[in-house]
């Protein structure tokens, strides 16, 4: 498993490498700041969805060790979100605090992006063993906020697009699919099972 | 080849070059012209500032214009690879990739409506009109900007050929509608064809311009070939591309973006740092091609052309008529 984790760790750094390489080779086009913002934001969302895919994948494949990758992938989502936030803070807004606060308060797409980022921050800070032990049962409840973080990030994307909603809607579709894959055990399959049981009993 | 005047005349190339050299001397004052050329050889930006890349036919300029000789043009490569032209695709690079889908020959522009001499003008005849160069600032509503050395002619003089009547209060422009070829028109992201409009006094203002080229060469498809509008004191979306129709009308036209989201995009769309867009504050903008750090600058009222155009809007509430 350790080789697996190292491989996934290194693969997860590739987007960062591409961004750094692009920035230093002038490969990011006419508007490199926008390119960095789009790349980091997209990867934050992709890692978040991959993280959410682990549980259903584990269930489908029966490969329980997949769960060991989940925290790392979640932290990579947070890592790219931090990068995305930093690009905005530094390269886009140039630390103009007044205009940043105004953006967060007045531009809905920034508001929801910021909320998503806040949630990811809280989840990252409490992703360690110490917090898990201290929070006990509440930990699970708190980390269910990851669904809200993903949905807010997708809403962020939908609201920032001018006309072509194709990309954010694809992400939304993936998110909905991942949510549906969580349903079967609790909702869809329970009823037929009970009926079968009853028939056997009577 | 023989069809195009600018394709035949060779001496014009020399004039073109001299114009550029002079400008570069102004820009890089103190730098010897020879050194500038040497530098140009090593650095793409400087080469592009001397002339276009030679990809397209040259346009012969009738005379040197003084517009914007103090501005440093954005690199040709950036001007032609970062475009909003949804007819050719929705991403910034898509229009350059799909430019071949736009067939610019044969091409004619229909001028109609409230005018004494309506007519259809072929692009070849339009290209025979005197062309001049103007270096203008360009500011997109999405808070990015560039400096473009356009080639073309003043819109006012062109419109007057068709003798607009007193009923001609506005001018409406339309882009080519050709969903069979233009990939972006296959989906209704906008109500095609793209439409724009100007008040008649805006249209005949000396700064209002019809562009046939940039960097001394005919426009590439992604920049709105073969003919596009340039109104430098307004947001980029007013600068309608690949025009096929011009109509003089009495009532204020509804432009495409206004039809899509009237609370976000108005008819006037004058560059104004004090009137925020719901998505972009408009106080500052990023200049294309200036790298990652320090590429932002303050946005000026009417994009820096207030002295010339503010009079058009005296007494108007620019927050209401945004
Ligand atoms: C701190 C809060 C955040 C701010 C201020 C912020 C700001 C921005 C900005 C300015 C853009 C570019 C908008 C444009 O091009 O017009 C953007 C795009 C984007 N952001 Fe965020 N964002 C935040 C949080 C997040 C988070 C947490 C995620 C994902 C988990 C995210 C995902 C995205 C995505 C996917 C895009 C679109 C990329 C594309 O167009 O290809 N953002 N964000």
XYZ file of C-alpha atoms and ligand atoms in Angstrom:
567
model
C 0.000 0.000 0.000
C 2.818 2.393 0.722
C 3.935 2.269 -2.917
C 0.387 3.033 -3.935
C 0.237 6.022 -1.648
C 3.546 7.382 -2.872
C 2.474 6.932 -6.495
C -0.825 8.732 -5.942
C 0.963 11.451 -3.986
C 3.409 12.097 -6.822
C 0.681 11.962 -9.457
C -1.313 14.501 -7.473
C 1.594 16.915 -7.679
C 1.649 16.834 -11.493
C -0.907 19.640 -11.972
C 1.191 21.833 -9.689
C 4.295 21.000 -11.695
C 2.480 21.869 -14.922
C 1.391 25.224 -13.497
C 4.890 26.120 -12.292
C 6.447 25.012 -15.565
C 3.866 27.018 -17.532
C 4.384 30.126 -15.439
C 8.147 30.097 -15.893
C 8.078 29.292 -19.608
C 5.424 31.847 -20.488
C 3.223 28.977 -21.601
C 0.035 30.164 -19.950
C -1.126 32.412 -22.773
C -2.065 36.063 -22.845
C -3.630 36.040 -19.385
C -1.484 33.796 -17.193
C -3.168 34.833 -13.941
C -6.527 33.720 -15.249
C -4.966 30.465 -16.454
C -3.509 29.798 -12.988
C -6.833 30.627 -11.355
C -8.726 28.292 -13.669
C -6.203 25.453 -13.337
C -5.991 25.575 -9.539
C -9.773 25.951 -9.143
C -10.470 23.093 -11.540
C -8.019 20.791 -9.770
C -9.435 21.661 -6.343
C -12.859 20.602 -7.593
C -11.575 17.503 -9.389
C -9.737 16.267 -6.298
C -12.826 16.917 -4.212
C -14.935 14.779 -6.540
C -12.285 12.048 -6.683
C -12.294 12.057 -2.868
C -16.053 11.630 -2.898
C -15.703 8.793 -5.398
C -13.578 6.686 -3.048
C -16.421 5.373 -0.900
C -18.635 4.200 -3.789
C -15.570 2.810 -5.581
C -14.595 0.860 -2.513
C -18.079 -0.534 -2.313
C -18.180 -1.465 -6.001
C -14.731 -3.023 -6.159
C -14.637 -4.395 -2.660
C -11.113 -3.046 -2.397
C -11.202 -1.721 1.155
C -7.681 -0.291 1.106
C -8.854 2.458 -1.244
C -10.133 4.182 1.874
C -6.560 4.816 2.925
C -6.170 7.212 -0.024
C -9.214 9.263 0.853
C -7.664 11.641 3.352
C -4.683 12.343 1.123
C -6.888 13.128 -1.872
C -9.075 15.377 0.267
C -6.017 17.235 1.464
C -4.867 17.669 -2.136
C -8.226 19.265 -2.911
C -7.572 21.662 -0.049
C -4.020 22.207 -1.288
C -5.199 23.270 -4.769
C -7.980 25.360 -3.209
C -5.300 27.161 -1.163
C -3.346 27.778 -4.354
C -6.522 29.026 -6.029
C -7.215 31.322 -3.081
C -3.621 32.561 -3.096
C -3.757 33.334 -6.825
C -6.864 35.396 -6.177
C -5.510 37.091 -3.040
C -2.116 37.885 -4.464
C -2.089 37.923 -8.272
C -5.682 38.907 -8.926
C -6.619 41.229 -6.073
C -3.033 42.218 -5.183
C -3.974 42.230 -1.493
C -6.510 45.027 -1.889
C -8.420 44.012 1.236
C -11.301 46.432 0.728
C -12.087 45.229 -2.765
C -11.663 41.602 -1.657
C -14.188 41.934 1.161
C -16.550 43.715 -1.216
C -16.168 40.858 -3.713
C -16.884 38.229 -1.064
C -19.933 40.136 0.179
C -21.367 41.316 -3.141
C -20.486 38.783 -5.820
C -22.457 35.592 -5.195
C -19.990 33.419 -7.097
C -17.166 34.597 -4.829
C -19.347 34.244 -1.717
C -20.071 30.566 -2.347
C -16.468 29.884 -3.409
C -15.306 31.416 -0.176
C -17.781 29.349 1.862
C -16.573 26.215 0.128
C -12.996 27.190 0.924
C -13.879 27.818 4.604
C -15.416 24.353 4.866
C -12.392 22.739 3.214
C -10.141 24.589 5.661
C -12.078 23.315 8.680
C -12.071 19.783 7.310
C -8.337 19.901 6.584
C -7.569 21.209 10.064
C -9.590 18.409 11.669
C -8.398 15.639 9.386
C -5.759 14.375 11.844
C -6.011 11.493 14.345
C -5.942 13.883 17.285
C -9.056 15.747 16.078
C -10.789 12.488 15.239
C -10.295 11.254 18.776
C -11.240 14.539 20.386
C -14.371 15.079 18.334
C -15.472 11.476 18.639
C -18.877 10.931 17.090
C -19.187 14.578 16.120
C -16.255 14.142 13.689
C -18.353 12.215 11.235
C -21.097 14.831 11.312
C -18.594 17.613 10.781
C -16.956 15.862 7.841
C -20.309 15.359 6.138
C -19.858 19.060 5.294
C -17.656 17.853 2.452
C -20.833 17.369 0.399
C -21.742 21.021 0.987
C -18.213 22.073 0.029
C -18.463 20.234 -3.283
C -21.918 21.563 -4.066
C -20.886 25.142 -3.218
C -17.804 24.814 -5.430
C -19.972 23.639 -8.323
C -22.406 26.501 -7.718
C -19.369 28.818 -7.705
C -18.441 27.475 -11.145
C -22.018 27.713 -12.495
C -22.304 31.326 -11.380
C -18.987 32.491 -12.774
C -19.621 31.142 -16.247
C -20.954 33.682 -18.732
C -22.897 31.544 -21.186
C -21.455 28.088 -21.711
C -22.593 25.961 -18.754
C -21.325 22.693 -20.228
C -18.295 22.236 -17.948
C -19.883 23.041 -14.567
C -22.912 20.940 -15.473
C -20.660 17.968 -16.190
C -19.168 18.373 -12.710
C -22.679 18.670 -11.286
C -23.643 15.463 -13.090
C -20.656 13.636 -11.591
C -21.537 14.963 -8.139
C -25.177 13.837 -8.446
C -24.028 10.421 -9.656
C -21.687 10.053 -6.678
C -24.535 10.980 -4.358
C -26.892 8.484 -6.011
C -24.280 5.747 -5.647
C -24.467 6.314 -1.913
C -28.208 5.719 -1.835
C -28.709 2.040 -2.734
C -27.855 0.426 0.596
C -30.067 2.705 2.619
C -33.023 3.415 0.387
C -33.351 1.526 -2.845
C -32.243 -1.956 -1.852
C -33.639 -2.101 1.646
C -37.268 -2.580 0.631
C -36.888 -5.580 -1.663
C -34.655 -7.249 0.956
C -37.285 -6.905 3.654
C -39.958 -8.314 1.399
C -37.752 -11.294 0.661
C -37.166 -11.821 4.386
C -40.866 -11.620 5.191
C -41.660 -14.165 2.503
C -39.119 -16.494 3.960
C -40.526 -16.088 7.474
C -44.175 -16.567 6.634
C -3.729 38.044 -55.570
C -4.128 40.669 -58.289
C -7.569 41.434 -56.943
C -6.244 43.127 -53.869
C -4.656 46.492 -54.072
C -2.699 45.971 -50.900
C -1.332 42.737 -52.301
C 0.298 44.476 -55.245
C 1.807 47.617 -53.838
C 5.231 46.878 -52.514
C 6.484 50.372 -51.554
C 3.734 50.497 -48.949
C 5.584 47.885 -46.988
C 8.464 50.264 -46.624
C 6.217 53.064 -45.400
C 4.644 50.651 -42.999
C 7.984 49.738 -41.559
C 9.072 53.316 -41.233
C 5.915 54.198 -39.383
C 6.612 51.415 -36.973
C 10.251 52.288 -36.560
C 9.384 55.855 -35.733
C 6.901 54.686 -33.166
C 9.350 52.373 -31.566
C 11.850 55.155 -31.324
C 9.238 57.169 -29.490
C 8.401 54.292 -27.188
C 11.911 53.261 -26.409
C 13.326 56.772 -26.387
C 17.053 56.819 -25.916
C 17.546 53.441 -27.470
C 19.329 53.538 -30.791
C 17.182 52.238 -33.634
C 19.864 49.703 -34.552
C 20.022 48.364 -31.024
C 16.255 48.217 -31.017
C 16.295 46.075 -34.121
C 18.938 43.820 -32.677
C 16.904 43.442 -29.545
C 13.905 42.828 -31.721
C 15.635 39.895 -33.268
C 16.004 38.197 -29.942
C 12.720 39.073 -28.353
C 9.375 38.272 -29.963
C 7.629 41.283 -28.543
C 9.839 43.816 -30.248
C 9.650 42.063 -33.617
C 5.875 42.048 -33.462
C 5.846 45.738 -32.616
C 7.599 46.511 -35.885
C 5.109 44.771 -38.169
C 2.704 41.878 -38.276
C 4.002 38.326 -38.494
C 3.377 38.243 -42.241
C 0.682 35.591 -41.907
C -1.920 37.639 -43.725
C -1.997 40.057 -46.629
C -0.657 43.484 -45.899
C -2.890 46.531 -45.904
C -1.489 49.632 -47.534
C -1.973 52.666 -45.364
C -2.931 55.928 -47.027
C -1.299 58.007 -44.352
C 0.159 58.024 -40.917
C -2.245 58.568 -38.090
C -1.289 60.113 -34.819
C -3.820 58.174 -32.783
C -2.186 56.335 -29.935
C 1.425 56.734 -30.997
C 2.246 56.947 -27.280
C 0.779 53.501 -26.562
C 2.738 50.241 -26.599
C 0.812 47.669 -28.658
C 0.112 44.244 -27.203
C 1.912 41.415 -28.987
C 0.209 40.161 -32.146
C 0.207 36.651 -30.733
C -1.769 37.674 -27.660
C -4.247 39.807 -29.597
C -4.971 36.844 -31.864
C -5.107 33.970 -29.359
C -7.250 35.437 -26.582
C -10.624 36.321 -28.045
C -14.283 36.407 -27.201
C -15.983 35.452 -30.454
C -18.610 32.903 -29.485
C -19.510 32.216 -33.106
C -16.147 30.456 -33.304
C -16.262 28.783 -29.869
C -16.765 29.729 -26.239
C -13.277 29.506 -24.752
C -10.654 32.213 -25.175
C -8.446 30.109 -27.470
C -11.298 28.480 -29.397
C -11.830 31.322 -31.912
C -8.200 31.136 -33.063
C -8.441 27.349 -33.388
C -11.692 27.497 -35.358
C -10.914 30.591 -37.408
C -10.849 28.625 -40.666
C -14.593 28.005 -40.290
C -15.189 31.660 -41.068
C -15.167 32.129 -44.846
C -14.534 35.786 -45.633
C -14.869 35.595 -49.441
C -17.234 36.360 -51.012
C -18.394 38.945 -48.496
C -20.606 41.967 -48.755
C -22.149 44.408 -46.321
C -25.754 45.446 -46.708
C -26.545 49.005 -45.642
C -30.246 49.697 -45.244
C -32.903 51.476 -43.217
C -33.381 55.205 -42.784
C -31.029 56.438 -45.484
C -31.324 57.988 -48.940
C -28.881 55.654 -50.666
C -29.125 52.144 -49.250
C -26.931 49.564 -50.891
C -24.735 46.533 -50.788
C -21.002 47.019 -50.713
C -18.491 44.325 -51.523
C -15.579 43.853 -49.148
C -13.146 44.332 -52.043
C -14.558 47.800 -52.630
C -14.441 48.553 -48.923
C -10.777 47.607 -48.888
C -10.181 50.114 -51.690
C -11.206 52.980 -49.422
C -8.305 54.833 -47.800
C -7.050 52.817 -44.848
C -5.294 54.315 -41.865
C -3.773 52.966 -38.711
C -4.987 53.710 -35.200
C -3.531 52.415 -31.990
C -6.375 52.153 -29.505
C -6.790 50.846 -26.001
C -9.231 47.926 -25.863
C -11.046 47.141 -22.607
C -13.167 44.013 -22.191
C -16.085 43.974 -19.727
C -14.321 40.960 -18.174
C -11.683 43.316 -16.752
C -8.838 42.608 -19.158
C -7.362 44.999 -21.668
C -4.918 45.290 -24.527
C -3.572 47.852 -26.978
C -4.316 47.144 -30.632
C -2.834 48.754 -33.762
C -5.913 48.600 -35.970
C -6.063 49.338 -39.675
C -9.284 50.618 -41.177
C -11.281 53.788 -41.688
C -13.488 56.130 -39.657
C -17.052 54.850 -39.335
C -18.646 58.301 -39.724
C -17.315 59.016 -43.201
C -18.322 55.535 -44.301
C -21.887 55.908 -43.011
C -22.306 59.288 -44.693
C -21.872 57.673 -48.120
C -25.321 56.171 -47.625
C -26.876 59.496 -46.634
C -28.738 58.724 -43.420
C -31.987 60.693 -43.064
C -33.147 62.673 -40.036
C -34.960 59.557 -38.866
C -31.667 57.718 -38.486
C -31.261 58.099 -34.721
C -29.356 54.846 -34.225
C -27.225 52.416 -36.189
C -27.682 48.673 -35.836
C -24.987 46.166 -36.811
C -25.272 42.440 -37.396
C -22.710 39.634 -37.540
C -22.779 36.824 -40.083
C -25.280 34.068 -39.260
C -24.018 30.754 -40.629
C -24.656 27.906 -38.155
C -23.616 25.337 -40.774
C -20.041 26.566 -40.614
C -19.670 28.624 -37.442
C -19.368 26.021 -34.664
C -20.516 28.343 -31.864
C -23.828 29.088 -33.580
C -24.879 25.441 -33.373
C -26.005 26.095 -29.805
C -28.198 28.974 -28.712
C -25.901 30.443 -26.073
C -26.860 33.852 -27.501
C -29.799 34.870 -29.656
C -27.974 34.706 -33.013
C -27.089 36.621 -35.057
C -25.002 38.844 -32.797
C -26.312 42.410 -32.826
C -24.935 45.712 -31.674
C -25.979 49.310 -31.853
C -24.747 52.869 -31.508
C -26.474 56.194 -31.194
C -25.911 58.078 -34.468
C -23.771 60.752 -32.777
C -21.612 58.020 -31.283
C -21.321 56.355 -34.672
C -20.105 59.494 -36.427
C -17.734 60.453 -33.626
C -14.177 60.757 -35.008
C -12.937 57.947 -32.728
C -15.512 55.402 -33.973
C -13.703 53.141 -36.413
C -14.227 50.243 -38.788
C -11.288 47.853 -38.712
C -10.195 45.728 -41.646
C -6.831 44.781 -40.186
C -4.392 44.788 -37.317
C -0.636 45.152 -37.265
C -0.854 46.292 -40.867
C -2.335 42.999 -42.093
C -5.919 41.966 -42.810
C -7.812 40.740 -39.756
C -7.554 37.050 -38.900
C -10.918 35.329 -38.468
C -10.789 35.269 -34.677
C -10.525 39.062 -34.580
C -13.650 39.558 -36.662
C -12.559 39.364 -40.296
C -13.168 40.895 -42.698
C -14.739 43.954 -41.083
C -15.470 44.859 -37.479
C -16.448 47.812 -35.357
C -14.029 49.500 -32.945
C -15.390 51.972 -30.382
C -12.467 52.323 -27.980
C -14.328 54.076 -25.153
C -16.823 51.223 -24.804
C -16.477 47.669 -23.501
C -15.227 45.125 -26.000
C -18.574 43.471 -26.676
C -19.777 46.645 -28.440
C -17.049 46.072 -31.053
C -19.131 43.716 -33.173
C -17.175 41.402 -35.466
C -17.599 40.038 -39.006
C -20.314 42.514 -39.939
C -22.755 41.716 -42.750
C -25.447 44.293 -42.116
C -25.665 47.926 -41.068
C -29.082 49.474 -40.570
C -30.094 53.048 -39.783
C -33.018 52.927 -37.369
C -35.216 55.305 -35.428
C -35.566 53.277 -32.220
C -32.761 52.212 -29.930
C -31.699 48.692 -30.940
C -31.375 45.876 -28.412
C -27.835 44.518 -28.478
C -27.261 40.782 -28.005
C -25.756 40.938 -24.530
C -28.478 43.249 -23.311
C -31.046 40.797 -24.653
C -29.291 38.019 -22.741
C -28.913 39.791 -19.384
C -30.258 43.343 -19.274
C -29.255 43.782 -15.634
C -25.629 43.053 -16.504
C -25.104 44.586 -19.934
C -26.607 47.855 -21.086
C -26.912 49.561 -24.448
C -24.205 52.157 -23.821
C -21.553 49.921 -22.207
C -19.199 52.851 -21.742
C -16.053 51.926 -19.832
C -16.608 53.305 -16.341
C -14.675 52.340 -13.197
C -17.483 53.674 -10.989
C -20.235 51.468 -12.383
C -19.571 47.881 -11.308
C -20.789 44.851 -13.213
C -22.377 42.165 -10.988
C -19.363 39.968 -11.707
C -16.482 42.391 -12.193
C -15.819 45.498 -10.123
C -14.426 47.401 -13.192
C -12.132 49.557 -11.033
C -9.016 47.896 -12.421
C -8.106 45.620 -15.284
C -5.346 43.245 -16.325
C -3.268 44.094 -19.384
C -2.722 41.044 -21.591
C 0.787 39.778 -22.136
C 2.243 41.504 -19.081
C 3.008 38.306 -17.215
C 1.996 37.146 -13.760
C 3.015 40.059 -11.551
C 2.032 43.717 -11.714
C -0.024 43.447 -14.878
C -3.013 45.314 -13.445
C -3.753 48.983 -13.862
C -6.536 51.409 -12.971
C -9.432 51.648 -15.395
C -10.144 55.166 -16.630
C -13.520 56.728 -17.392
C -14.367 56.123 -21.069
C -11.221 54.007 -21.223
C -9.055 57.115 -21.159
C -10.927 58.841 -23.997
C -13.027 61.099 -21.741
C -11.599 64.244 -23.263
C -12.859 63.241 -26.686
C -16.182 61.575 -25.897
C -17.497 62.788 -22.515
C -19.470 65.490 -24.341
C -21.654 62.825 -25.938
C -23.072 61.978 -22.538
C -23.271 65.319 -20.744
C -26.251 65.445 -18.417
C -26.806 61.680 -18.594
C -26.866 59.503 -15.491
C -24.157 57.001 -16.403
C -25.306 54.635 -13.647
C -28.729 54.413 -15.174
C -27.548 54.363 -18.790
C -24.727 51.866 -18.254
C -11.531 31.466 -1.421
C -12.545 31.456 -2.133
C -12.548 31.471 -3.638
C -12.388 32.544 -4.450
C -12.172 33.985 -4.050
C -12.455 32.064 -5.807
C -12.335 32.866 -6.919
C -12.387 32.426 -8.214
C -12.201 33.241 -9.381
C -11.904 34.735 -9.354
C -12.331 32.448 -10.461
C -12.185 32.855 -11.924
C -13.428 33.534 -12.392
C -13.385 33.956 -13.831
O -12.551 33.496 -14.601
O -14.219 34.773 -14.207
C -12.615 31.120 -9.995
C -12.818 30.025 -10.807
C -13.008 28.741 -10.335
N -12.979 28.327 -9.033
Fe -12.816 29.509 -7.422
N -12.651 30.714 -5.799
C -12.694 30.310 -4.489
C -12.847 29.005 -4.024
C -12.938 27.895 -4.818
C -12.994 26.533 -4.351
C -12.947 26.124 -2.884
C -13.101 25.727 -5.451
C -13.186 24.220 -5.579
C -13.161 23.379 -4.631
C -13.102 26.592 -6.608
C -13.204 26.152 -7.904
C -13.186 26.963 -9.009
C -13.374 26.477 -10.350
C -13.629 25.045 -10.768
C -13.266 27.600 -11.189
C -13.451 27.637 -12.695
C -12.236 27.232 -13.419
C -12.448 27.329 -14.915
O -13.175 28.204 -15.359
O -11.845 26.519 -15.627
N -12.989 27.897 -6.194
N -12.639 31.128 -8.610
